[in-house]
Tab-separated table of C-alpha atoms in Angstrom:
chain	number	residue	atom	x	y	z
A	15	MET	CA	5.172	-146.082	-59.026
A	16	SER	CA	4.785	-143.452	-61.741
A	17	LEU	CA	1.658	-142.418	-63.628
A	18	GLY	CA	1.129	-144.609	-66.670
A	19	PRO	CA	-0.054	-143.329	-70.060
A	20	ILE	CA	-3.524	-144.952	-70.105
A	21	MET	CA	-6.786	-143.422	-68.842
A	22	VAL	CA	-9.605	-145.914	-68.296
A	23	ASP	CA	-13.241	-145.845	-67.205
A	24	LEU	CA	-15.267	-147.637	-64.525
A	25	ALA	CA	-18.438	-149.694	-64.702
A	26	GLY	CA	-20.406	-148.128	-61.865
A	27	PRO	CA	-20.489	-145.794	-58.838
A	28	GLU	CA	-18.136	-147.910	-56.706
A	29	LEU	CA	-14.817	-149.613	-57.341
A	30	THR	CA	-15.062	-153.331	-57.991
A	31	ALA	CA	-12.262	-155.806	-57.327
A	32	GLU	CA	-11.573	-155.850	-61.081
A	33	ASP	CA	-11.422	-152.040	-61.163
A	34	ARG	CA	-8.907	-151.983	-58.319
A	35	GLU	CA	-6.692	-154.521	-60.038
A	36	LEU	CA	-6.771	-152.547	-63.287
A	37	LEU	CA	-6.106	-149.196	-61.620
A	38	ARG	CA	-3.027	-150.616	-59.881
A	39	HIS	CA	-1.530	-151.638	-63.237
A	40	PRO	CA	1.650	-149.604	-63.896
A	41	ALA	CA	0.418	-148.529	-67.346
A	42	VAL	CA	-2.679	-146.817	-65.915
A	43	GLY	CA	-2.386	-143.142	-65.033
A	44	GLY	CA	-5.935	-141.891	-64.801
A	45	VAL	CA	-9.669	-142.503	-64.663
A	46	ILE	CA	-12.372	-140.768	-66.705
A	47	LEU	CA	-15.787	-140.692	-65.049
A	48	PHE	CA	-19.229	-140.789	-66.678
A	49	SER	CA	-22.823	-140.329	-65.515
A	50	ARG	CA	-23.029	-144.016	-64.603
A	51	ASN	CA	-20.330	-143.413	-61.979
A	52	TYR	CA	-22.342	-140.707	-60.244
A	53	ALA	CA	-25.167	-140.788	-57.685
A	54	SER	CA	-24.518	-137.765	-55.460
A	55	PRO	CA	-21.699	-135.386	-54.528
A	56	GLU	CA	-21.089	-137.408	-51.363
A	57	GLN	CA	-20.846	-140.702	-53.263
A	58	LEU	CA	-18.564	-139.063	-55.835
A	59	GLY	CA	-16.261	-137.836	-53.080
A	60	ARG	CA	-16.005	-141.354	-51.682
A	61	LEU	CA	-15.281	-142.772	-55.140
A	62	THR	CA	-12.527	-140.279	-55.957
A	63	ALA	CA	-10.993	-140.774	-52.499
A	64	ALA	CA	-10.904	-144.535	-53.111
A	65	ILE	CA	-9.269	-143.997	-56.509
A	66	HIS	CA	-6.669	-141.610	-55.111
A	67	ALA	CA	-5.860	-143.977	-52.220
A	68	LEU	CA	-4.769	-146.766	-54.597
A	69	ARG	CA	-1.537	-145.230	-55.827
A	70	GLU	CA	1.187	-142.692	-55.144
A	71	PRO	CA	1.416	-140.414	-57.020
A	72	ARG	CA	-2.339	-140.573	-57.083
A	73	LEU	CA	-4.185	-141.367	-60.294
A	74	LEU	CA	-5.648	-138.448	-62.226
A	75	VAL	CA	-9.446	-138.209	-62.246
A	76	GLY	CA	-11.127	-136.368	-65.111
A	77	VAL	CA	-14.632	-135.837	-66.470
A	78	ASP	CA	-16.475	-134.067	-69.277
A	79	GLN	CA	-18.236	-131.295	-67.338
A	80	GLU	CA	-18.459	-128.631	-70.056
A	81	GLY	CA	-22.059	-127.585	-69.436
A	82	GLY	CA	-25.121	-127.710	-71.665
A	83	ARG	CA	-25.405	-131.045	-73.460
A	84	VAL	CA	-22.158	-132.343	-71.969
A	85	GLN	CA	-22.367	-132.438	-68.185
A	86	ARG	CA	-21.863	-135.850	-66.565
A	87	PHE	CA	-22.778	-134.833	-63.006
A	88	ARG	CA	-26.110	-133.030	-62.698
A	89	ASP	CA	-28.267	-133.654	-59.603
A	90	GLY	CA	-26.422	-132.069	-56.687
A	91	PHE	CA	-24.249	-129.993	-59.031
A	92	THR	CA	-25.147	-126.649	-60.594
A	93	ARG	CA	-26.655	-127.094	-64.068
A	94	LEU	CA	-24.150	-125.282	-66.250
A	95	PRO	CA	-25.028	-123.316	-69.387
A	96	ALA	CA	-23.649	-124.357	-72.763
A	97	ALA	CA	-20.624	-122.376	-73.943
A	98	GLY	CA	-22.785	-120.923	-76.706
A	99	ARG	CA	-24.775	-118.983	-74.114
A	100	PHE	CA	-21.660	-116.984	-73.242
A	101	GLY	CA	-21.194	-116.361	-76.956
A	102	ALA	CA	-24.736	-114.991	-77.243
A	103	LEU	CA	-24.117	-112.628	-74.323
A	104	TYR	CA	-20.742	-111.604	-75.790
A	105	ALA	CA	-22.481	-110.302	-78.910
A	106	ALA	CA	-24.268	-107.736	-76.730
A	107	ASP	CA	-21.716	-107.106	-73.979
A	108	PRO	CA	-18.229	-108.671	-74.285
A	109	ARG	CA	-16.995	-107.533	-70.887
A	110	ARG	CA	-20.052	-108.866	-69.088
A	111	ALA	CA	-19.840	-112.162	-70.986
A	112	CYS	CA	-16.192	-112.692	-70.044
A	113	ALA	CA	-16.905	-111.937	-66.384
A	114	ALA	CA	-19.814	-114.402	-66.395
A	115	CYS	CA	-17.684	-117.025	-68.121
A	116	ALA	CA	-14.910	-116.746	-65.532
A	117	ASP	CA	-17.384	-116.968	-62.621
A	118	VAL	CA	-19.189	-120.009	-64.034
A	119	ALA	CA	-15.884	-121.724	-64.844
A	120	TRP	CA	-14.759	-121.175	-61.249
A	121	LEU	CA	-18.078	-122.581	-60.044
A	122	MET	CA	-17.722	-125.692	-62.224
A	123	ALA	CA	-14.142	-126.292	-61.123
A	124	ALA	CA	-14.773	-125.620	-57.420
A	125	GLU	CA	-17.687	-128.077	-57.326
A	126	LEU	CA	-15.566	-130.755	-58.985
A	127	ARG	CA	-12.545	-130.090	-56.778
A	128	ALA	CA	-14.754	-130.333	-53.675
A	129	ALA	CA	-15.669	-133.845	-54.844
A	130	GLY	CA	-12.054	-134.837	-55.543
A	131	VAL	CA	-12.081	-134.562	-59.357
A	132	ASP	CA	-8.817	-133.203	-60.762
A	133	PHE	CA	-9.994	-131.626	-64.018
A	134	SER	CA	-12.699	-131.337	-66.652
A	135	PHE	CA	-11.988	-131.832	-70.354
A	136	ALA	CA	-12.806	-128.223	-71.204
A	137	PRO	CA	-12.923	-125.668	-72.736
A	138	VAL	CA	-14.004	-126.468	-76.282
A	139	LEU	CA	-11.925	-124.242	-78.588
A	140	ASP	CA	-13.571	-125.348	-81.838
A	141	LEU	CA	-15.229	-122.608	-83.862
A	142	ASP	CA	-18.988	-123.129	-84.137
A	143	ARG	CA	-19.450	-122.569	-87.871
A	144	GLY	CA	-22.940	-124.065	-87.899
A	145	ILE	CA	-21.523	-127.074	-89.762
A	146	SER	CA	-20.750	-129.575	-86.999
A	147	GLN	CA	-23.683	-130.802	-84.943
A	148	VAL	CA	-21.337	-132.484	-82.469
A	149	ILE	CA	-19.820	-129.054	-81.689
A	150	GLY	CA	-22.743	-126.624	-82.037
A	151	ASP	CA	-23.331	-124.711	-78.813
A	152	ARG	CA	-20.499	-126.574	-77.099
A	153	GLY	CA	-18.326	-123.899	-78.742
A	154	PHE	CA	-18.145	-120.256	-77.707
A	155	GLY	CA	-19.036	-119.033	-81.192
A	156	ALA	CA	-17.832	-118.615	-84.761
A	157	ARG	CA	-15.650	-115.515	-84.376
A	158	VAL	CA	-12.033	-116.100	-83.417
A	159	THR	CA	-11.766	-113.051	-81.143
A	160	GLN	CA	-14.894	-114.051	-79.256
A	161	VAL	CA	-13.690	-117.630	-78.733
A	162	VAL	CA	-10.258	-116.452	-77.576
A	163	ASP	CA	-11.680	-113.924	-75.112
A	164	LEU	CA	-14.222	-116.303	-73.587
A	165	ALA	CA	-11.857	-119.277	-73.462
A	166	THR	CA	-9.231	-117.115	-71.766
A	167	ALA	CA	-11.822	-116.074	-69.178
A	168	TRP	CA	-12.823	-119.725	-68.715
A	169	THR	CA	-9.255	-120.902	-68.097
A	170	SER	CA	-8.679	-118.039	-65.676
A	171	GLY	CA	-11.733	-119.098	-63.677
A	172	VAL	CA	-10.825	-122.771	-63.420
A	173	ARG	CA	-7.231	-121.980	-62.454
A	174	GLN	CA	-8.435	-119.774	-59.607
A	175	ALA	CA	-10.354	-122.816	-58.340
A	176	GLY	CA	-7.238	-125.021	-58.474
A	177	MET	CA	-7.885	-126.811	-61.763
A	178	ALA	CA	-5.988	-127.140	-65.045
A	179	ALA	CA	-7.696	-126.521	-68.396
A	180	VAL	CA	-7.875	-128.909	-71.378
A	181	GLY	CA	-8.448	-127.277	-74.777
A	182	LYS	CA	-10.128	-129.389	-77.420
A	183	HIS	CA	-10.347	-130.523	-80.242
A	184	PHE	CA	-7.011	-129.534	-81.825
A	185	PRO	CA	-6.672	-128.212	-84.533
A	186	GLY	CA	-10.461	-127.660	-84.793
A	187	HIS	CA	-13.493	-129.907	-85.339
A	188	GLY	CA	-15.887	-127.137	-86.342
A	189	GLY	CA	-15.240	-127.276	-90.095
A	190	VAL	CA	-16.682	-130.757	-90.714
A	191	ALA	CA	-20.224	-132.095	-90.469
A	192	ALA	CA	-19.398	-135.722	-89.621
A	193	ASP	CA	-19.344	-136.733	-85.944
A	194	SER	CA	-16.055	-138.487	-85.116
A	195	HIS	CA	-17.876	-140.608	-82.528
A	196	THR	CA	-19.627	-142.418	-85.393
A	197	ALA	CA	-17.670	-141.610	-88.593
A	198	LEU	CA	-14.260	-140.414	-89.824
A	199	PRO	CA	-14.460	-136.701	-90.723
A	200	LEU	CA	-12.285	-135.197	-93.483
A	201	ASP	CA	-11.464	-131.479	-93.480
A	202	GLU	CA	-10.135	-130.491	-96.906
A	203	ARG	CA	-8.745	-127.095	-95.899
A	204	ASP	CA	-5.014	-126.487	-96.178
A	205	LEU	CA	-2.684	-125.505	-93.352
A	206	ALA	CA	-2.668	-121.812	-94.240
A	207	ASP	CA	-6.464	-121.637	-93.881
A	208	LEU	CA	-6.381	-123.467	-90.553
A	209	LEU	CA	-3.567	-121.291	-89.195
A	210	ALA	CA	-5.521	-118.170	-90.140
A	211	ASP	CA	-8.673	-119.268	-88.340
A	212	ASP	CA	-9.300	-122.474	-86.363
A	213	LEU	CA	-5.801	-122.723	-84.900
A	214	ILE	CA	-5.762	-119.208	-83.486
A	215	PRO	CA	-7.686	-120.039	-80.252
A	216	PHE	CA	-5.230	-122.853	-79.521
A	217	ALA	CA	-2.236	-120.613	-80.256
A	218	ARG	CA	-3.537	-117.794	-78.048
A	219	LEU	CA	-4.447	-120.087	-75.146
A	220	ILE	CA	-1.029	-121.763	-75.379
A	221	GLU	CA	0.553	-118.305	-75.062
A	222	HIS	CA	-1.477	-117.963	-71.839
A	223	GLY	CA	-0.171	-121.259	-70.418
A	224	LEU	CA	-2.822	-123.785	-71.488
A	225	GLU	CA	-2.090	-126.935	-69.482
A	226	ALA	CA	-3.452	-129.629	-71.807
A	227	VAL	CA	-4.817	-130.245	-75.297
A	228	MET	CA	-6.968	-132.989	-76.809
A	229	PRO	CA	-6.588	-133.506	-80.579
A	230	ALA	CA	-9.464	-134.309	-82.921
A	231	HIS	CA	-10.093	-137.630	-84.634
A	232	VAL	CA	-10.298	-135.681	-87.900
A	233	ILE	CA	-8.132	-136.083	-91.008
A	234	TYR	CA	-6.829	-132.939	-92.679
A	235	PRO	CA	-5.478	-134.611	-95.866
A	236	ARG	CA	-3.697	-131.492	-97.124
A	237	VAL	CA	-1.600	-131.524	-93.949
A	238	ALA	CA	-1.230	-135.188	-92.948
A	239	ALA	CA	-2.640	-138.562	-93.935
A	240	GLU	CA	-3.630	-139.545	-90.387
A	241	PRO	CA	-6.190	-138.067	-87.976
A	242	ALA	CA	-4.624	-135.298	-85.903
A	243	GLY	CA	-4.474	-137.498	-82.807
A	244	PHE	CA	-2.376	-140.076	-84.664
A	245	SER	CA	-0.182	-137.582	-86.516
A	246	ALA	CA	3.353	-136.567	-85.543
A	247	VAL	CA	3.031	-133.738	-88.058
A	248	TRP	CA	0.168	-132.267	-86.057
A	249	LEU	CA	1.333	-133.098	-82.539
A	250	ARG	CA	5.129	-132.929	-82.654
A	251	ASP	CA	5.856	-130.584	-85.552
A	252	LEU	CA	2.953	-128.147	-85.331
A	253	LEU	CA	1.551	-128.293	-81.783
A	254	ARG	CA	4.808	-128.678	-79.867
A	255	GLY	CA	7.200	-127.252	-82.466
A	256	ARG	CA	5.442	-124.375	-84.197
A	257	LEU	CA	3.023	-123.402	-81.412
A	258	GLY	CA	5.435	-124.129	-78.548
A	259	PHE	CA	2.979	-126.197	-76.517
A	260	ALA	CA	4.613	-127.720	-73.406
A	261	GLY	CA	1.599	-129.271	-71.677
A	262	VAL	CA	-0.157	-132.636	-71.716
A	263	ILE	CA	-1.596	-134.109	-74.911
A	264	PHE	CA	-4.604	-136.359	-74.208
A	265	SER	CA	-5.831	-138.574	-77.016
A	266	ASP	CA	-9.536	-138.498	-77.711
A	267	ASP	CA	-11.289	-141.784	-76.922
A	268	LEU	CA	-9.612	-144.622	-78.848
A	269	ASN	CA	-12.952	-146.460	-78.870
A	270	MET	CA	-14.586	-143.863	-81.158
A	271	ALA	CA	-15.470	-144.887	-84.698
A	272	ALA	CA	-13.042	-142.399	-86.247
A	273	ALA	CA	-10.168	-144.066	-84.375
A	274	ASP	CA	-10.721	-147.286	-86.348
A	275	VAL	CA	-8.358	-145.930	-88.991
A	276	GLY	CA	-5.525	-146.587	-86.531
A	277	GLY	CA	-6.053	-150.375	-86.663
A	278	GLY	CA	-6.761	-152.633	-83.706
A	279	TYR	CA	-6.998	-151.168	-80.222
A	280	VAL	CA	-3.384	-151.826	-79.308
A	281	GLU	CA	-2.199	-150.566	-82.700
A	282	ARG	CA	-4.168	-147.325	-82.448
A	283	ALA	CA	-2.890	-146.734	-78.902
A	284	GLN	CA	0.671	-147.260	-80.075
A	285	ALA	CA	0.117	-144.950	-83.046
A	286	ALA	CA	-1.240	-142.188	-80.802
A	287	ALA	CA	1.699	-142.553	-78.411
A	288	ARG	CA	4.239	-142.445	-81.263
A	289	ALA	CA	2.550	-139.321	-82.612
A	290	GLY	CA	3.032	-137.555	-79.293
A	291	CYS	CA	0.062	-138.240	-76.983
A	292	ASP	CA	1.031	-138.371	-73.296
A	293	MET	CA	-2.158	-140.069	-72.108
A	294	LEU	CA	-4.429	-142.359	-74.092
A	295	LEU	CA	-8.159	-142.610	-73.353
A	296	ILE	CA	-9.957	-145.918	-73.840
A	297	CYS	CA	-13.603	-145.790	-72.768
A	298	ASN	CA	-16.580	-148.167	-72.702
A	299	ASN	CA	-14.530	-151.182	-73.781
A	300	ARG	CA	-12.923	-153.047	-70.868
A	301	PRO	CA	-11.410	-155.861	-73.016
A	302	ALA	CA	-9.653	-153.236	-75.158
A	303	ALA	CA	-8.458	-151.407	-72.044
A	304	LEU	CA	-6.964	-154.598	-70.636
A	305	ALA	CA	-5.170	-155.329	-73.905
A	306	ILE	CA	-3.768	-151.799	-74.142
A	307	VAL	CA	-2.458	-151.633	-70.571
A	308	GLN	CA	-0.681	-154.949	-71.054
A	309	ALA	CA	0.924	-153.666	-74.256
A	310	PHE	CA	2.135	-150.535	-72.407
A	311	ARG	CA	3.441	-152.303	-69.289
A	312	GLU	CA	7.045	-151.326	-70.047
A	313	HIS	CA	6.267	-147.844	-71.384
A	314	HIS	CA	8.464	-145.146	-69.847
A	315	ASP	CA	8.406	-141.461	-70.756
A	316	PRO	CA	9.993	-139.195	-68.099
A	317	ALA	CA	9.006	-135.960	-69.868
A	318	GLY	CA	5.399	-137.099	-70.254
A	319	GLN	CA	5.389	-138.146	-66.609
A	320	LEU	CA	6.340	-134.654	-65.470
A	321	ARG	CA	3.653	-133.118	-67.653
A	322	LEU	CA	0.981	-135.450	-66.258
A	323	LEU	CA	1.883	-134.672	-62.646
A	324	ARG	CA	0.995	-131.018	-63.268
A	325	MET	CA	-2.617	-132.026	-63.999
A	326	HIS	CA	-3.400	-132.834	-60.360
A	327	GLY	CA	-5.963	-130.518	-58.821
A	328	ARG	CA	-4.778	-128.009	-56.247
A	329	GLY	CA	-6.478	-127.133	-53.001
A	330	ASP	CA	-9.268	-129.050	-51.322
A	331	PRO	CA	-12.464	-126.985	-50.973
A	332	GLU	CA	-14.619	-128.119	-48.081
A	333	PRO	CA	-17.867	-129.425	-49.627
A	334	ALA	CA	-20.056	-128.398	-46.706
A	335	ARG	CA	-18.901	-124.763	-46.910
A	336	LEU	CA	-18.591	-124.356	-50.669
A	337	HIS	CA	-22.062	-122.840	-51.049
A	338	GLU	CA	-21.136	-120.131	-48.541
A	339	ALA	CA	-18.306	-118.864	-50.728
A	340	PRO	CA	-19.053	-115.478	-52.371
A	341	ARG	CA	-17.515	-116.704	-55.653
A	342	TRP	CA	-19.825	-119.741	-55.707
A	343	GLN	CA	-22.843	-117.502	-55.127
A	344	ALA	CA	-21.648	-115.162	-57.889
A	345	GLY	CA	-21.379	-118.120	-60.264
A	346	VAL	CA	-24.893	-119.293	-59.441
A	347	ARG	CA	-26.226	-115.796	-60.123
A	348	GLN	CA	-24.488	-115.784	-63.503
A	349	VAL	CA	-26.057	-119.147	-64.355
A	350	ALA	CA	-29.502	-117.803	-63.470
A	351	LEU	CA	-28.878	-114.698	-65.565
A	352	LEU	CA	-27.924	-116.772	-68.595
A	353	GLU	CA	-31.012	-118.942	-68.156
A	354	ASP	CA	-33.202	-115.817	-68.052
A	355	LEU	CA	-31.559	-114.489	-71.216
A	356	ALA	CA	-32.073	-117.831	-72.955
A	357	THR	CA	-35.771	-117.826	-72.001
A	358	LEU	CA	-36.143	-114.264	-73.256
A	359	ASP	CA	-34.455	-115.169	-76.560
A	360	LEU	CA	-36.832	-118.107	-77.030
A	361	ALA	CA	-39.830	-115.866	-76.422
A	362	LEU	CA	-38.610	-113.270	-78.914
A	363	ASP	CA	-37.813	-115.924	-81.527
A	364	ASP	CA	-41.248	-117.587	-81.344
A	365	PRO	CA	-43.945	-115.381	-82.946
A	366	THR	CA	-46.707	-117.791	-81.841
A	367	ARG	CA	-45.764	-117.598	-78.183
A	368	PRO	CA	-48.306	-115.493	-76.209
A	369	PRO	CA	-46.925	-112.476	-74.359
A	370	SER	CA	-46.335	-112.924	-70.664
A	371	SER	CA	-48.698	-111.177	-68.286
A	372	THR	CA	-47.445	-108.263	-66.227
């Protein structure tokens, strides 16, 4: 059995009989986990082991574990700083910020790998222009050089822990205010403007071997009529053709409001696949997931299959000994340092805050 092109979610912290039946469907290739699927590192390890035992090659298991606002697993995992904290440190000391970013990325990836998770949907490569609330401090900053340097450090760290990186949201969500989870954003800039700015982090990371990309549910009407994730112009012509990307293309969640432009659930999944997506995410809508997997029962894409197989995590860190690793301890120290800097910044920014005693 090969890996199918659909990534689905689960209802709770254990596999149900319905989950097992769905995950054995030939169109399914992966599982995305959420906070509702998590109780402890030990429970998570049992869940991922059960998922991996269902199929060969084993199903991919992914999660959004960026840090800051977007961290699905918290208690029992290190609380990770938002990407924007590395950007704040970069403004004062770029070398130190990149070193911290690589250590924390390794920490994030090692903790997930120890629990059997293959990859996190990170890093965010969108420029934080102060326009998009859904991006905000999820991004490394507004300056292209800063984002490229920190994202390169991040991908280096996760690779050293045996994990692939997923850059999102191609070609850049930071230039629009609307949140694609609840509305359909339109970015009126032309291709030349995007190539000169927002696309540069993707281009540079691709040059460094970026393993996967997730496109945005954003329409750039001066480039294509469809959202990037439904557009062959964006995915086949520009991402694969012009930028030379050879990795996996994950759709963003087909259950998001901005995906409604693609039609019904089956129609939008088919549109994303035709545009060039290798794996299609459908979350928080089991009836839609069932309809989509049935529609893709006969789907066969040998090239996409090979790309997906490279997303499996490598190495199996021993959970009980992970905290003894010098790199894990270095990552924890970097997290504490960033928390201290954030506290100091808050104190300096608040003129009404009383000075601390010495």
